[in-house]
């Protein structure tokens, strides 16, 4: 589990400073730097010889992830013509497609070698790096615009100061507990599934089969994040939707414990949880974006 912990711990800490980095070197070069770090450390993890080395390289990977993910939403907001709501849909659509296809590709590569998913990530992120370099252009600015941008540049401690906003502080607390549940489901559920499959006499349940399960999970997440969440938030409002999804996810985690020895039960709950997670991701992102005028810089807390 240190493979997740080292990665997420560094990601969480670094995200407090990504708005400062982005203000210093620009959105484009922040994205490029993040992708370069991901490519390098993913490849190093694939070439490593010990678990300890992988844990260390995953920490470096987490730094690149922080620079890329938090800046990507700000870049989409700047490029989208339909405002922050449309930007969120575009962001969640891309995230959802990755969540759906990633486990399938990872399962296929993992069935060949444990190194496969690491090298696969390095290759895919290298493609993303080339796309950023070729397709994302920094708009030309006048001297007045550059001066205004420098004046509005976030400080090194802007991330910590943002927590003085009660709305962002509350949403950060919600996101902390939500992400705890999210990654418990994502990181731990494969273990009881493999054990339940073995107990049921299902011999052929490995990386490929887990990839198929999480393909279903990711597909459910993608569909609801893009198609269902906007309808629900417009119809019922953000707070009722957030309360309902958090309650539903709590029930899913309880059911995973109840069905810990049942392979069909575990698979069903995991896929159903994807439906709730998709709505929750979009609604929580929208809540943060609408919390203050500066929240596009501080999405990092999620």
Tab-separated table of N, CA and C in Angstrom, residues 193-289:
chain	number	residue	atom	x	y	z
A	193	UNK	N	-11.459	-9.578	-3.850
A	193	UNK	CA	-11.976	-10.177	-5.085
A	193	UNK	C	-11.140	-11.382	-5.492
A	194	UNK	N	-9.835	-11.244	-5.431
A	194	UNK	CA	-8.960	-12.369	-5.770
A	194	UNK	C	-9.145	-13.520	-4.785
A	195	UNK	N	-9.271	-13.196	-3.485
A	195	UNK	CA	-9.473	-14.236	-2.474
A	195	UNK	C	-10.814	-14.925	-2.664
A	196	UNK	N	-11.867	-14.152	-2.960
A	196	UNK	CA	-13.194	-14.737	-3.170
A	196	UNK	C	-13.210	-15.610	-4.415
A	197	UNK	N	-12.499	-15.186	-5.457
A	197	UNK	CA	-12.423	-15.988	-6.679
A	197	UNK	C	-11.711	-17.311	-6.415
A	198	UNK	N	-10.636	-17.250	-5.643
A	198	UNK	CA	-9.897	-18.470	-5.307
A	198	UNK	C	-10.752	-19.411	-4.475
A	199	UNK	N	-11.497	-18.851	-3.507
A	199	UNK	CA	-12.362	-19.677	-2.658
A	199	UNK	C	-13.494	-20.304	-3.455
A	200	UNK	N	-13.945	-19.611	-4.509
A	200	UNK	CA	-15.038	-20.129	-5.338
A	200	UNK	C	-14.540	-21.073	-6.420
A	201	UNK	N	-13.238	-21.290	-6.479
A	201	UNK	CA	-12.687	-22.195	-7.472
A	201	UNK	C	-12.478	-21.573	-8.833
A	202	UNK	N	-12.495	-20.248	-8.897
A	202	UNK	CA	-12.252	-19.548	-10.164
A	202	UNK	C	-10.748	-19.332	-10.283
A	203	UNK	N	-10.107	-20.212	-11.021
A	203	UNK	CA	-8.648	-20.177	-11.086
A	203	UNK	C	-8.141	-19.013	-11.933
A	204	UNK	N	-8.851	-18.739	-13.022
A	204	UNK	CA	-8.390	-17.715	-13.964
A	204	UNK	C	-8.938	-16.344	-13.589
A	205	UNK	N	-8.503	-15.824	-12.459
A	205	UNK	CA	-8.907	-14.479	-12.046
A	205	UNK	C	-7.651	-13.723	-11.639
A	206	UNK	N	-7.088	-13.023	-12.614
A	206	UNK	CA	-5.850	-12.300	-12.364
A	206	UNK	C	-5.937	-10.858	-12.804
A	207	UNK	N	-4.818	-10.339	-13.301
A	207	UNK	CA	-4.749	-8.921	-13.666
A	207	UNK	C	-5.737	-8.571	-14.776
A	208	UNK	N	-5.877	-9.471	-15.755
A	208	UNK	CA	-6.786	-9.187	-16.874
A	208	UNK	C	-8.228	-9.114	-16.398
A	209	UNK	N	-8.621	-10.056	-15.552
A	209	UNK	CA	-9.998	-10.078	-15.051
A	209	UNK	C	-10.284	-8.869	-14.153
A	210	UNK	N	-9.314	-8.511	-13.326
A	210	UNK	CA	-9.477	-7.299	-12.516
A	210	UNK	C	-9.604	-6.064	-13.403
A	211	UNK	N	-8.845	-6.064	-14.493
A	211	UNK	CA	-8.953	-4.959	-15.437
A	211	UNK	C	-10.338	-4.847	-16.032
A	212	UNK	N	-10.962	-5.993	-16.312
A	212	UNK	CA	-12.325	-5.979	-16.849
A	212	UNK	C	-13.318	-5.439	-15.820
A	213	UNK	N	-13.146	-5.848	-14.559
A	213	UNK	CA	-14.036	-5.351	-13.499
A	213	UNK	C	-13.930	-3.836	-13.396
A	214	UNK	N	-12.708	-3.336	-13.371
A	214	UNK	CA	-12.538	-1.894	-13.210
A	214	UNK	C	-12.773	-1.126	-14.506
A	215	UNK	N	-12.791	-1.841	-15.626
A	215	UNK	CA	-13.280	-1.211	-16.852
A	215	UNK	C	-14.764	-0.899	-16.708
A	216	UNK	N	-15.515	-1.855	-16.159
A	216	UNK	CA	-16.936	-1.612	-15.900
A	216	UNK	C	-17.135	-0.491	-14.905
A	217	UNK	N	-16.295	-0.475	-13.866
A	217	UNK	CA	-16.340	0.606	-12.871
A	217	UNK	C	-16.050	1.953	-13.514
A	218	UNK	N	-14.998	2.019	-14.319
A	218	UNK	CA	-14.623	3.272	-14.964
A	218	UNK	C	-15.635	3.726	-15.992
A	219	UNK	N	-16.235	2.763	-16.713
A	219	UNK	CA	-17.260	3.115	-17.693
A	219	UNK	C	-18.472	3.715	-16.996
A	220	UNK	N	-18.870	3.110	-15.875
A	220	UNK	CA	-19.989	3.656	-15.098
A	220	UNK	C	-19.663	5.058	-14.611
A	221	UNK	N	-18.445	5.252	-14.140
A	221	UNK	CA	-18.013	6.567	-13.666
A	221	UNK	C	-18.043	7.590	-14.793
A	222	UNK	N	-17.558	7.193	-15.968
A	222	UNK	CA	-17.513	8.121	-17.103
A	222	UNK	C	-18.910	8.548	-17.529
A	223	UNK	N	-19.828	7.601	-17.590
A	223	UNK	CA	-21.189	7.902	-18.048
A	223	UNK	C	-21.882	8.869	-17.104
A	224	UNK	N	-21.827	8.582	-15.817
A	224	UNK	CA	-22.556	9.440	-14.873
A	224	UNK	C	-21.883	10.794	-14.674
A	225	UNK	N	-20.558	10.847	-14.771
A	225	UNK	CA	-19.871	12.125	-14.564
A	225	UNK	C	-20.196	13.119	-15.661
A	226	UNK	N	-20.414	12.628	-16.876
A	226	UNK	CA	-20.655	13.520	-18.009
A	226	UNK	C	-22.141	13.695	-18.308
A	227	UNK	N	-22.908	12.608	-18.247
A	227	UNK	CA	-24.304	12.651	-18.685
A	227	UNK	C	-25.305	12.830	-17.550
A	228	UNK	N	-25.020	12.259	-16.395
A	228	UNK	CA	-25.998	12.247	-15.307
A	228	UNK	C	-25.775	13.390	-14.321
A	229	UNK	N	-24.524	13.609	-13.930
A	229	UNK	CA	-24.232	14.617	-12.901
A	229	UNK	C	-24.743	16.016	-13.249
A	230	UNK	N	-24.511	16.521	-14.472
A	230	UNK	CA	-25.026	17.869	-14.780
A	230	UNK	C	-26.542	17.975	-14.661
A	231	UNK	N	-27.247	16.904	-15.042
A	231	UNK	CA	-28.711	16.906	-14.943
A	231	UNK	C	-29.145	16.945	-13.482
A	232	UNK	N	-28.507	16.136	-12.649
A	232	UNK	CA	-28.879	16.080	-11.231
A	232	UNK	C	-28.577	17.390	-10.510
A	233	UNK	N	-27.414	17.978	-10.791
A	233	UNK	CA	-27.066	19.221	-10.089
A	233	UNK	C	-27.961	20.376	-10.519
A	234	UNK	N	-28.361	20.384	-11.784
A	234	UNK	CA	-29.287	21.436	-12.226
A	234	UNK	C	-30.674	21.241	-11.627
A	235	UNK	N	-31.093	19.985	-11.499
A	235	UNK	CA	-32.444	19.687	-11.025
A	235	UNK	C	-32.563	19.835	-9.514
A	236	UNK	N	-31.574	19.346	-8.767
A	236	UNK	CA	-31.698	19.302	-7.310
A	236	UNK	C	-30.740	20.239	-6.575
A	237	UNK	N	-29.719	20.730	-7.247
A	237	UNK	CA	-28.730	21.570	-6.584
A	237	UNK	C	-27.530	20.766	-6.110
A	238	UNK	N	-26.422	21.452	-5.865
A	238	UNK	CA	-25.178	20.773	-5.515
A	238	UNK	C	-25.239	20.081	-4.158
A	239	UNK	N	-25.732	20.762	-3.138
A	239	UNK	CA	-25.694	20.193	-1.788
A	239	UNK	C	-26.499	18.903	-1.667
A	240	UNK	N	-27.755	18.853	-2.131
A	240	UNK	CA	-28.495	17.586	-2.038
A	240	UNK	C	-27.815	16.448	-2.797
A	241	UNK	N	-27.238	16.771	-3.957
A	241	UNK	CA	-26.559	15.737	-4.739
A	241	UNK	C	-25.324	15.238	-3.995
A	242	UNK	N	-24.540	16.148	-3.427
A	242	UNK	CA	-23.355	15.744	-2.673
A	242	UNK	C	-23.727	14.891	-1.465
A	243	UNK	N	-24.748	15.304	-0.720
A	243	UNK	CA	-25.187	14.531	0.445
A	243	UNK	C	-25.621	13.122	0.033
A	244	UNK	N	-26.395	13.042	-1.046
A	244	UNK	CA	-26.917	11.748	-1.494
A	244	UNK	C	-25.797	10.827	-1.957
A	245	UNK	N	-24.854	11.367	-2.735
A	245	UNK	CA	-23.762	10.544	-3.249
A	245	UNK	C	-22.847	10.063	-2.118
A	246	UNK	N	-22.564	10.936	-1.155
A	246	UNK	CA	-21.734	10.520	-0.024
A	246	UNK	C	-22.422	9.430	0.787
A	247	UNK	N	-23.734	9.562	0.967
A	247	UNK	CA	-24.481	8.508	1.656
A	247	UNK	C	-24.455	7.206	0.887
A	248	UNK	N	-24.627	7.294	-0.437
A	248	UNK	CA	-24.588	6.090	-1.264
A	248	UNK	C	-23.233	5.413	-1.237
A	249	UNK	N	-22.156	6.200	-1.267
A	249	UNK	CA	-20.815	5.626	-1.217
A	249	UNK	C	-20.529	4.986	0.132
A	250	UNK	N	-21.067	5.564	1.193
A	250	UNK	CA	-20.932	4.953	2.517
A	250	UNK	C	-21.575	3.571	2.531
A	251	UNK	N	-22.756	3.476	1.945
A	251	UNK	CA	-23.451	2.187	1.866
A	251	UNK	C	-22.638	1.198	1.039
A	252	UNK	N	-22.052	1.660	-0.071
A	252	UNK	CA	-21.240	0.775	-0.910
A	252	UNK	C	-20.044	0.217	-0.140
A	253	UNK	N	-19.381	1.053	0.642
A	253	UNK	CA	-18.236	0.581	1.419
A	253	UNK	C	-18.662	-0.434	2.476
A	254	UNK	N	-19.823	-0.205	3.084
A	254	UNK	CA	-20.352	-1.175	4.049
A	254	UNK	C	-20.663	-2.494	3.352
A	255	UNK	N	-21.266	-2.418	2.169
A	255	UNK	CA	-21.619	-3.631	1.428
A	255	UNK	C	-20.380	-4.401	0.979
A	256	UNK	N	-19.301	-3.694	0.675
A	256	UNK	CA	-18.061	-4.390	0.336
A	256	UNK	C	-17.584	-5.242	1.505
A	257	UNK	N	-17.774	-4.736	2.725
A	257	UNK	CA	-17.435	-5.527	3.902
A	257	UNK	C	-18.376	-6.697	4.105
A	258	UNK	N	-19.658	-6.489	3.810
A	258	UNK	CA	-20.653	-7.555	3.973
A	258	UNK	C	-20.401	-8.683	2.976
A	259	UNK	N	-20.079	-8.322	1.726
A	259	UNK	CA	-19.903	-9.316	0.661
A	259	UNK	C	-18.433	-9.649	0.417
A	260	UNK	N	-17.616	-9.515	1.448
A	260	UNK	CA	-16.177	-9.672	1.276
A	260	UNK	C	-15.793	-11.061	0.770
A	261	UNK	N	-16.642	-12.070	0.988
A	261	UNK	CA	-16.331	-13.425	0.534
A	261	UNK	C	-17.119	-13.815	-0.715
A	262	UNK	N	-17.854	-12.889	-1.289
A	262	UNK	CA	-18.678	-13.176	-2.464
A	262	UNK	C	-18.140	-12.426	-3.676
A	263	UNK	N	-17.638	-13.157	-4.665
A	263	UNK	CA	-17.108	-12.513	-5.866
A	263	UNK	C	-18.186	-11.749	-6.634
A	264	UNK	N	-19.368	-12.350	-6.896
A	264	UNK	CA	-20.414	-11.576	-7.588
A	264	UNK	C	-20.836	-10.330	-6.814
A	265	UNK	N	-20.925	-10.455	-5.486
A	265	UNK	CA	-21.311	-9.307	-4.672
A	265	UNK	C	-20.288	-8.191	-4.742
A	266	UNK	N	-19.011	-8.537	-4.644
A	266	UNK	CA	-17.955	-7.530	-4.702
A	266	UNK	C	-17.920	-6.827	-6.052
A	267	UNK	N	-18.009	-7.611	-7.117
A	267	UNK	CA	-17.971	-7.029	-8.465
A	267	UNK	C	-19.146	-6.083	-8.674
A	268	UNK	N	-20.325	-6.509	-8.237
A	268	UNK	CA	-21.523	-5.680	-8.403
A	268	UNK	C	-21.400	-4.364	-7.653
A	269	UNK	N	-20.952	-4.427	-6.403
A	269	UNK	CA	-20.836	-3.210	-5.594
A	269	UNK	C	-19.780	-2.271	-6.176
A	270	UNK	N	-18.674	-2.817	-6.655
A	270	UNK	CA	-17.623	-1.978	-7.239
A	270	UNK	C	-18.144	-1.234	-8.464
A	271	UNK	N	-18.844	-1.942	-9.344
A	271	UNK	CA	-19.366	-1.302	-10.558
A	271	UNK	C	-20.426	-0.261	-10.210
A	272	UNK	N	-21.317	-0.599	-9.280
A	272	UNK	CA	-22.357	0.359	-8.867
A	272	UNK	C	-21.723	1.592	-8.227
A	273	UNK	N	-20.662	1.389	-7.467
A	273	UNK	CA	-19.990	2.539	-6.847
A	273	UNK	C	-19.452	3.496	-7.899
A	274	UNK	N	-19.079	2.960	-9.063
A	274	UNK	CA	-18.621	3.823	-10.147
A	274	UNK	C	-19.681	4.815	-10.583
A	275	UNK	N	-20.945	4.388	-10.572
A	275	UNK	CA	-22.045	5.290	-10.921
A	275	UNK	C	-22.105	6.471	-9.956
A	276	UNK	N	-21.938	6.183	-8.667
A	276	UNK	CA	-21.993	7.233	-7.649
A	276	UNK	C	-20.751	8.118	-7.688
A	277	UNK	N	-19.600	7.507	-7.910
A	277	UNK	CA	-18.354	8.271	-7.936
A	277	UNK	C	-18.330	9.264	-9.089
A	278	UNK	N	-18.898	8.871	-10.227
A	278	UNK	CA	-18.936	9.787	-11.360
A	278	UNK	C	-19.715	11.047	-11.048
A	279	UNK	N	-20.881	10.877	-10.440
A	279	UNK	CA	-21.688	12.041	-10.051
A	279	UNK	C	-20.958	12.861	-8.995
A	280	UNK	N	-20.367	12.178	-8.025
A	280	UNK	CA	-19.682	12.864	-6.930
A	280	UNK	C	-18.497	13.681	-7.438
A	281	UNK	N	-17.705	13.109	-8.334
A	281	UNK	CA	-16.550	13.831	-8.864
A	281	UNK	C	-16.958	15.143	-9.521
A	282	UNK	N	-17.960	15.069	-10.384
A	282	UNK	CA	-18.395	16.269	-11.095
A	282	UNK	C	-19.002	17.289	-10.147
A	283	UNK	N	-19.856	16.827	-9.240
A	283	UNK	CA	-20.520	17.751	-8.312
A	283	UNK	C	-19.519	18.416	-7.375
A	284	UNK	N	-18.548	17.642	-6.889
A	284	UNK	CA	-17.563	18.213	-5.969
A	284	UNK	C	-16.648	19.203	-6.690
A	285	UNK	N	-16.251	18.866	-7.909
A	285	UNK	CA	-15.442	19.794	-8.695
A	285	UNK	C	-16.191	21.096	-8.937
A	286	UNK	N	-17.459	20.980	-9.301
A	286	UNK	CA	-18.272	22.173	-9.548
A	286	UNK	C	-18.429	23.000	-8.272
A	287	UNK	N	-18.597	22.326	-7.149
A	287	UNK	CA	-18.741	23.047	-5.879
A	287	UNK	C	-17.493	23.857	-5.562
A	288	UNK	N	-16.327	23.262	-5.785
A	288	UNK	CA	-15.075	23.967	-5.518
A	288	UNK	C	-14.891	25.132	-6.481
A	289	UNK	N	-15.207	24.903	-7.750
A	289	UNK	CA	-15.052	25.964	-8.739
A	289	UNK	C	-15.948	27.155	-8.436
